[in-house]
């Protein structure tokens, strides 16, 4: 009986570990899709993943709300032309996830081209069954 109990407990632990890994992978995939939507100007898809109270902190110091980010993207004030994620990791908590990454970002802002390596942090919160981006912060790499 002890062997059966031990096997059941170990099996549950393995199942839980795979479930966490699967959820972590889905959050990393969501982060990647978000970049794809930026590049392909699929702003209707992007809006769905942004929390209504999202705080978007750019590497130049801009702090923007959801509406401000979306308006700048739609107007062409901010255009992403290339996003190359070089490293991305996720830490998962009960109803939140923190993605940290390093990437190469290229585009145009206010008519001026930019190309820079950024270290970024994204905080996702679970709203019902959906993950929403609640905060994003980026720093330029030297």
Coordinates of N, CA and C in Angstrom, one line a residue:
X1 N 0.8 -1.2 0.0 CA 0.0 0.0 0.0 C 0.9 1.3 0.0
X2 N 2.0 1.2 0.8 CA 2.9 2.4 0.8 C 3.5 2.6 -0.6
X3 N 3.8 1.6 -1.3 CA 4.4 1.7 -2.6 C 3.4 2.4 -3.6
X4 N 2.1 2.0 -3.5 CA 1.1 2.5 -4.4 C 0.9 4.0 -4.0
X5 N 0.9 4.3 -2.8 CA 0.7 5.8 -2.3 C 1.9 6.6 -2.9
X6 N 3.1 6.0 -2.7 CA 4.3 6.8 -3.2 C 4.2 7.0 -4.7
X7 N 3.8 6.0 -5.4 CA 3.7 6.1 -6.9 C 2.7 7.1 -7.3
X8 N 1.6 7.2 -6.6 CA 0.5 8.1 -6.9 C 1.0 9.6 -6.6
X9 N 1.7 9.7 -5.5 CA 2.2 11.0 -5.1 C 3.3 11.5 -6.1
X10 N 4.2 10.6 -6.5 CA 5.2 11.0 -7.5 C 4.6 11.3 -8.8
X11 N 3.6 10.5 -9.2 CA 2.9 10.8 -10.5 C 2.2 12.1 -10.5
X12 N 1.6 12.5 -9.4 CA 0.9 13.8 -9.3 C 1.9 14.9 -9.4
X13 N 3.1 14.7 -8.8 CA 4.2 15.7 -8.9 C 4.6 15.9 -10.3
X14 N 4.8 14.8 -11.0 CA 5.2 14.9 -12.4 C 4.2 15.6 -13.3
X15 N 2.9 15.2 -13.1 CA 1.8 15.9 -13.8 C 1.8 17.4 -13.5
X16 N 2.0 17.8 -12.3 CA 2.0 19.2 -11.9 C 3.2 19.9 -12.6
X17 N 4.3 19.2 -12.6 CA 5.5 19.8 -13.2 C 5.3 20.1 -14.7
X18 N 4.7 19.1 -15.4 CA 4.4 19.2 -16.8 C 3.3 20.3 -17.1
X19 N 2.3 20.4 -16.2 CA 1.3 21.4 -16.3 C 1.9 22.8 -16.2
X20 N 2.8 23.0 -15.3 CA 3.5 24.3 -15.1 C 4.3 24.6 -16.3
X21 N 5.0 23.7 -16.8 CA 5.9 23.9 -18.0 C 5.0 24.3 -19.2
X22 N 3.9 23.6 -19.3 CA 3.0 23.9 -20.4 C 2.4 25.3 -20.3
X23 N 2.0 25.7 -19.1 CA 1.5 27.1 -18.9 C 2.6 28.1 -19.1
X24 N 3.8 27.8 -18.7 CA 4.9 28.7 -18.9 C 5.2 28.9 -20.4
X25 N 5.2 27.8 -21.1 CA 5.4 27.9 -22.6 C 4.3 28.7 -23.3
X26 N 3.0 28.5 -22.8 CA 1.9 29.3 -23.4 C 2.1 30.8 -23.2
X27 N 2.6 31.2 -22.0 CA 2.8 32.6 -21.7 C 4.0 33.1 -22.6
X28 N 5.0 32.4 -22.7 CA 6.1 32.8 -23.6 C 5.6 32.9 -25.1
X29 N 4.8 32.0 -25.5 CA 4.2 32.1 -26.8 C 3.3 33.3 -27.0
X30 N 2.5 33.6 -25.9 CA 1.7 34.9 -26.0 C 2.6 36.1 -26.1
X31 N 3.7 36.1 -25.4 CA 4.6 37.3 -25.5 C 5.2 37.4 -26.9
X32 N 5.5 36.2 -27.5 CA 6.0 36.2 -28.9 C 5.0 36.7 -29.9
X33 N 3.8 36.2 -29.7 CA 2.7 36.6 -30.6 C 2.4 38.1 -30.5
X34 N 2.6 38.7 -29.3 CA 2.4 40.1 -29.1 C 3.4 40.9 -30.0
X35 N 4.6 40.4 -30.0 CA 5.6 41.1 -30.9 C 5.2 40.9 -32.4
X36 N 4.8 39.7 -32.7 CA 4.3 39.5 -34.1 C 3.2 40.5 -34.5
X37 N 2.2 40.6 -33.6 CA 1.1 41.6 -33.8 C 1.6 43.0 -34.0
X38 N 2.7 43.4 -33.2 CA 3.3 44.7 -33.4 C 3.9 44.9 -34.8
X39 N 4.6 43.9 -35.2 CA 5.3 43.9 -36.5 C 4.3 43.9 -37.7
X40 N 3.2 43.1 -37.5 CA 2.3 43.0 -38.6 C 1.1 44.0 -38.5
X41 N 1.2 44.9 -37.6 CA 0.2 45.9 -37.4 C -1.2 45.3 -37.1
X42 N -1.2 44.2 -36.4 CA -2.5 43.6 -36.0 C -2.9 44.1 -34.6
X43 N -3.3 45.4 -34.6 CA -3.5 46.0 -33.4 C -4.8 45.6 -32.7
X44 N -5.8 45.0 -33.4 CA -7.0 44.5 -32.8 C -6.7 43.3 -32.0
X45 N -5.7 42.5 -32.4 CA -5.3 41.3 -31.6 C -4.5 41.8 -30.4
X46 N -3.6 42.8 -30.6 CA -2.8 43.3 -29.5 C -3.7 43.9 -28.4
X47 N -4.7 44.6 -28.8 CA -5.6 45.3 -27.8 C -6.2 44.2 -26.8
X48 N -6.5 43.0 -27.4 CA -7.1 42.0 -26.6 C -6.2 41.5 -25.4
X49 N -4.9 41.6 -25.6 CA -4.0 41.0 -24.6 C -3.5 42.1 -23.6
X50 N -3.8 43.4 -23.9 CA -3.4 44.4 -23.0 C -4.5 44.6 -22.0
X51 N -4.1 44.6 -20.7 CA -5.0 44.9 -19.6 C -5.4 46.4 -19.7
X52 N -6.6 46.7 -19.3 CA -7.1 48.1 -19.4 C -6.3 49.0 -18.6
X53 N -5.6 48.5 -17.6 CA -4.7 49.4 -16.7 C -3.2 49.2 -17.0
X54 N -2.9 48.7 -18.2 CA -1.5 48.4 -18.5 C -0.7 49.7 -18.4
X55 N 0.6 49.5 -17.9 CA 1.5 50.6 -17.9 C 2.7 50.1 -18.8
X56 N 2.9 50.9 -19.8 CA 3.9 50.6 -20.8 C 5.1 51.6 -20.7
X57 N 6.2 51.1 -20.2 CA 7.3 52.0 -19.9 C 8.4 51.7 -21.0
X58 N 8.7 52.7 -21.9 CA 9.6 52.5 -22.9 C 11.0 52.8 -22.5
X59 N 12.0 52.4 -23.2 CA 13.4 52.6 -22.9 C 13.8 54.1 -22.9
X60 N 13.0 54.9 -23.6 CA 13.3 56.3 -23.6 C 12.7 57.1 -22.5
X61 N 12.0 56.4 -21.6 CA 11.3 57.1 -20.5 C 9.9 57.3 -20.6
X62 N 9.3 57.2 -21.8 CA 7.9 57.3 -22.0 C 7.1 56.3 -21.1
X63 N 6.1 56.8 -20.5 CA 5.2 55.9 -19.7 C 3.8 56.1 -20.4
X64 N 3.3 55.0 -20.9 CA 2.0 55.1 -21.6 C 0.9 54.2 -21.1
X65 N -0.3 54.6 -21.3 CA -1.5 53.8 -21.0 C -1.8 52.9 -22.2
X66 N -2.8 52.1 -22.1 CA -3.2 51.2 -23.2 C -3.6 52.1 -24.4
X67 N -4.5 53.1 -24.1 CA -4.9 53.9 -25.2 C -3.8 54.7 -25.9
X68 N -2.9 55.2 -25.1 CA -1.7 55.9 -25.7 C -0.9 55.0 -26.6
X69 N -0.6 53.8 -26.1 CA 0.2 52.9 -26.9 C -0.5 52.6 -28.2
X70 N -1.7 52.2 -28.1 CA -2.5 51.8 -29.3 C -2.6 53.0 -30.3
X71 N -2.9 54.2 -29.8 CA -3.0 55.3 -30.6 C -1.7 55.7 -31.4
X72 N -0.6 55.6 -30.6 CA 0.7 55.8 -31.3 C 1.0 54.8 -32.3
X73 N 0.7 53.6 -32.1 CA 0.9 52.5 -33.1 C 0.0 52.8 -34.3
X74 N -1.3 53.0 -34.1 CA -2.2 53.2 -35.2 C -1.9 54.5 -36.0
X75 N -1.4 55.5 -35.4 CA -1.1 56.8 -36.1 C 0.3 56.7 -36.8
X76 N 1.1 55.8 -36.5 CA 2.4 55.7 -37.1 C 3.5 56.4 -36.3
X77 N 3.1 57.0 -35.2 CA 4.1 57.7 -34.4 C 5.2 56.7 -33.9
X78 N 4.7 55.5 -33.6 CA 5.6 54.4 -33.2 C 5.4 53.2 -34.2
X79 N 6.5 52.8 -34.9 CA 6.4 51.7 -35.8 C 7.5 50.7 -35.5
X80 N 7.2 49.5 -35.2 CA 8.2 48.4 -35.0 C 8.4 47.8 -36.4
X81 N 9.7 47.6 -36.8 CA 10.0 47.0 -38.0 C 10.7 45.6 -37.9
X82 N 11.3 45.5 -36.7 CA 12.0 44.2 -36.4 C 12.0 44.0 -34.9
X83 N 11.7 42.8 -34.5 CA 11.8 42.4 -33.1 C 12.5 41.0 -33.1
X84 N 13.7 40.9 -32.6 CA 14.4 39.6 -32.5 C 14.6 39.3 -31.1
X85 N 13.9 38.3 -30.5 CA 14.0 37.9 -29.1 C 15.2 37.0 -29.1
X86 N 16.2 37.4 -28.3 CA 17.4 36.6 -28.1 C 17.4 35.7 -26.9
X87 N 16.6 36.1 -25.9 CA 16.5 35.3 -24.7 C 15.2 35.7 -24.0
X88 N 14.5 34.7 -23.5 CA 13.2 34.9 -22.8 C 12.9 33.9 -21.8
X89 N 12.6 34.3 -20.6 CA 12.3 33.4 -19.5 C 11.0 33.8 -18.8
X90 N 10.3 32.9 -18.2 CA 9.1 33.2 -17.4 C 9.2 32.6 -16.0
X91 N 8.7 33.4 -15.1 CA 8.4 32.9 -13.7 C 7.0 33.0 -13.5
X92 N 6.4 31.9 -13.1 CA 4.9 31.8 -12.9 C 4.5 31.8 -11.5
X93 N 3.5 32.5 -11.2 CA 2.9 32.6 -9.8 C 1.4 32.2 -10.0
X94 N 0.7 32.2 -8.9 CA -0.7 31.7 -9.0 C -1.5 32.4 -10.1
X95 N -1.6 33.8 -10.1 CA -2.4 34.5 -11.0 C -1.6 35.5 -11.8
X96 N -0.3 35.4 -11.8 CA 0.6 36.3 -12.5 C 1.8 35.6 -13.0
X97 N 2.4 36.2 -14.0 CA 3.6 35.6 -14.6 C 4.5 36.8 -15.0
X98 N 5.8 36.6 -14.8 CA 6.8 37.7 -15.1 C 7.7 37.1 -16.2
X99 N 7.7 37.8 -17.4 CA 8.6 37.4 -18.5 C 9.7 38.4 -18.5
X100 N 11.0 37.9 -18.5 CA 12.1 38.7 -18.7 C 12.8 38.3 -20.0
X101 N 13.3 39.3 -20.7 CA 13.9 38.9 -22.0 C 14.9 39.9 -22.5
X102 N 15.6 39.5 -23.5 CA 16.6 40.4 -24.2 C 16.3 40.3 -25.7
X103 N 16.2 41.4 -26.3 CA 15.9 41.4 -27.8 C 16.5 42.6 -28.5
X104 N 16.5 42.4 -29.8 CA 16.9 43.5 -30.7 C 15.6 44.1 -31.3
X105 N 15.4 45.4 -31.1 CA 14.2 46.1 -31.5 C 14.6 47.2 -32.5
X106 N 13.9 47.2 -33.7 CA 14.2 48.2 -34.7 C 12.9 48.8 -35.1
X107 N 12.9 50.1 -35.4 CA 11.7 50.8 -35.9 C 11.9 52.3 -36.1
X108 N 10.7 53.0 -36.0 CA 10.7 54.4 -36.2 C 9.8 55.0 -35.1
X109 N 10.3 56.1 -34.4 CA 9.5 56.8 -33.5 C 9.6 58.3 -33.8
X110 N 8.5 58.9 -33.9 CA 8.4 60.4 -34.3 C 9.3 60.7 -35.5
X111 N 9.3 59.7 -36.5 CA 10.1 60.0 -37.7 C 11.5 59.6 -37.6
X112 N 12.0 59.2 -36.5 CA 13.4 58.9 -36.3 C 13.6 57.4 -36.1
X113 N 14.5 56.8 -36.9 CA 14.8 55.4 -36.8 C 15.5 55.1 -35.5
X114 N 15.2 53.9 -35.0 CA 15.9 53.4 -33.8 C 16.3 51.9 -34.1
X115 N 17.4 51.5 -33.5 CA 17.8 50.1 -33.4 C 18.6 49.9 -32.2
X116 N 18.1 49.1 -31.3 CA 18.7 48.9 -30.0 C 18.4 47.5 -29.4
X117 N 19.4 47.1 -28.6 CA 19.2 45.9 -27.8 C 18.5 46.3 -26.5
X118 N 17.4 45.7 -26.1 CA 16.7 46.0 -24.9 C 16.6 44.8 -24.0
X119 N 16.7 45.0 -22.7 CA 16.3 44.1 -21.7 C 14.9 44.5 -21.3
X120 N 14.0 43.6 -21.3 CA 12.6 43.9 -20.9 C 12.0 43.0 -19.9
X121 N 11.0 43.6 -19.2 CA 10.2 42.8 -18.2 C 8.7 43.0 -18.6
X122 N 8.0 41.9 -18.7 CA 6.6 42.0 -18.9 C 5.9 41.2 -17.7
X123 N 4.8 41.9 -17.2 CA 4.1 41.2 -16.1 C 2.7 40.9 -16.7
X124 N 2.3 39.7 -16.6 CA 1.0 39.2 -17.1 C 0.2 38.8 -15.9
X125 N -1.1 39.2 -15.9 CA -2.0 38.8 -14.9 C -3.2 38.0 -15.5
X126 N -3.7 37.0 -14.7 CA -4.7 36.1 -15.2 C -6.1 36.8 -14.9
X127 N -6.8 37.0 -16.0 CA -8.2 37.6 -15.9 C -9.2 36.6 -16.4
X128 N -9.8 35.8 -15.5 CA -10.7 34.7 -15.9 C -9.8 33.6 -16.4
X129 N -10.0 33.2 -17.7 CA -9.1 32.2 -18.3 C -8.0 32.8 -19.2
X130 N -8.0 34.2 -19.3 CA -7.1 34.9 -20.2 C -5.9 35.5 -19.4
X131 N -4.7 35.5 -20.1 CA -3.6 36.3 -19.6 C -3.6 37.6 -20.2
X132 N -3.4 38.7 -19.4 CA -3.3 40.1 -19.9 C -2.0 40.7 -19.5
X133 N -1.5 41.5 -20.4 CA -0.2 42.2 -20.1 C -0.6 43.4 -19.2
X134 N -0.1 43.4 -18.0 CA -0.4 44.5 -17.0 C 0.7 45.6 -16.9
X135 N 1.9 45.2 -17.2 CA 3.0 46.1 -17.1 C 4.2 45.6 -18.0
X136 N 4.8 46.6 -18.6 CA 6.0 46.3 -19.5 C 7.0 47.4 -19.3
X137 N 8.3 47.0 -19.1 CA 9.3 48.0 -18.9 C 10.5 47.5 -19.7
X138 N 11.2 48.5 -20.3 CA 12.4 48.2 -21.1 C 13.5 49.1 -20.8
X139 N 14.7 48.5 -20.8 CA 16.0 49.3 -20.6 C 16.9 49.0 -21.8
X140 N 17.6 50.1 -22.3 CA 18.6 49.9 -23.3 C 19.8 49.2 -22.7
X141 N 20.4 48.3 -23.5 CA 21.6 47.6 -23.1 C 22.8 48.5 -23.6
X142 N 23.9 48.5 -22.9 CA 25.0 49.3 -23.3 C 25.7 48.7 -24.5

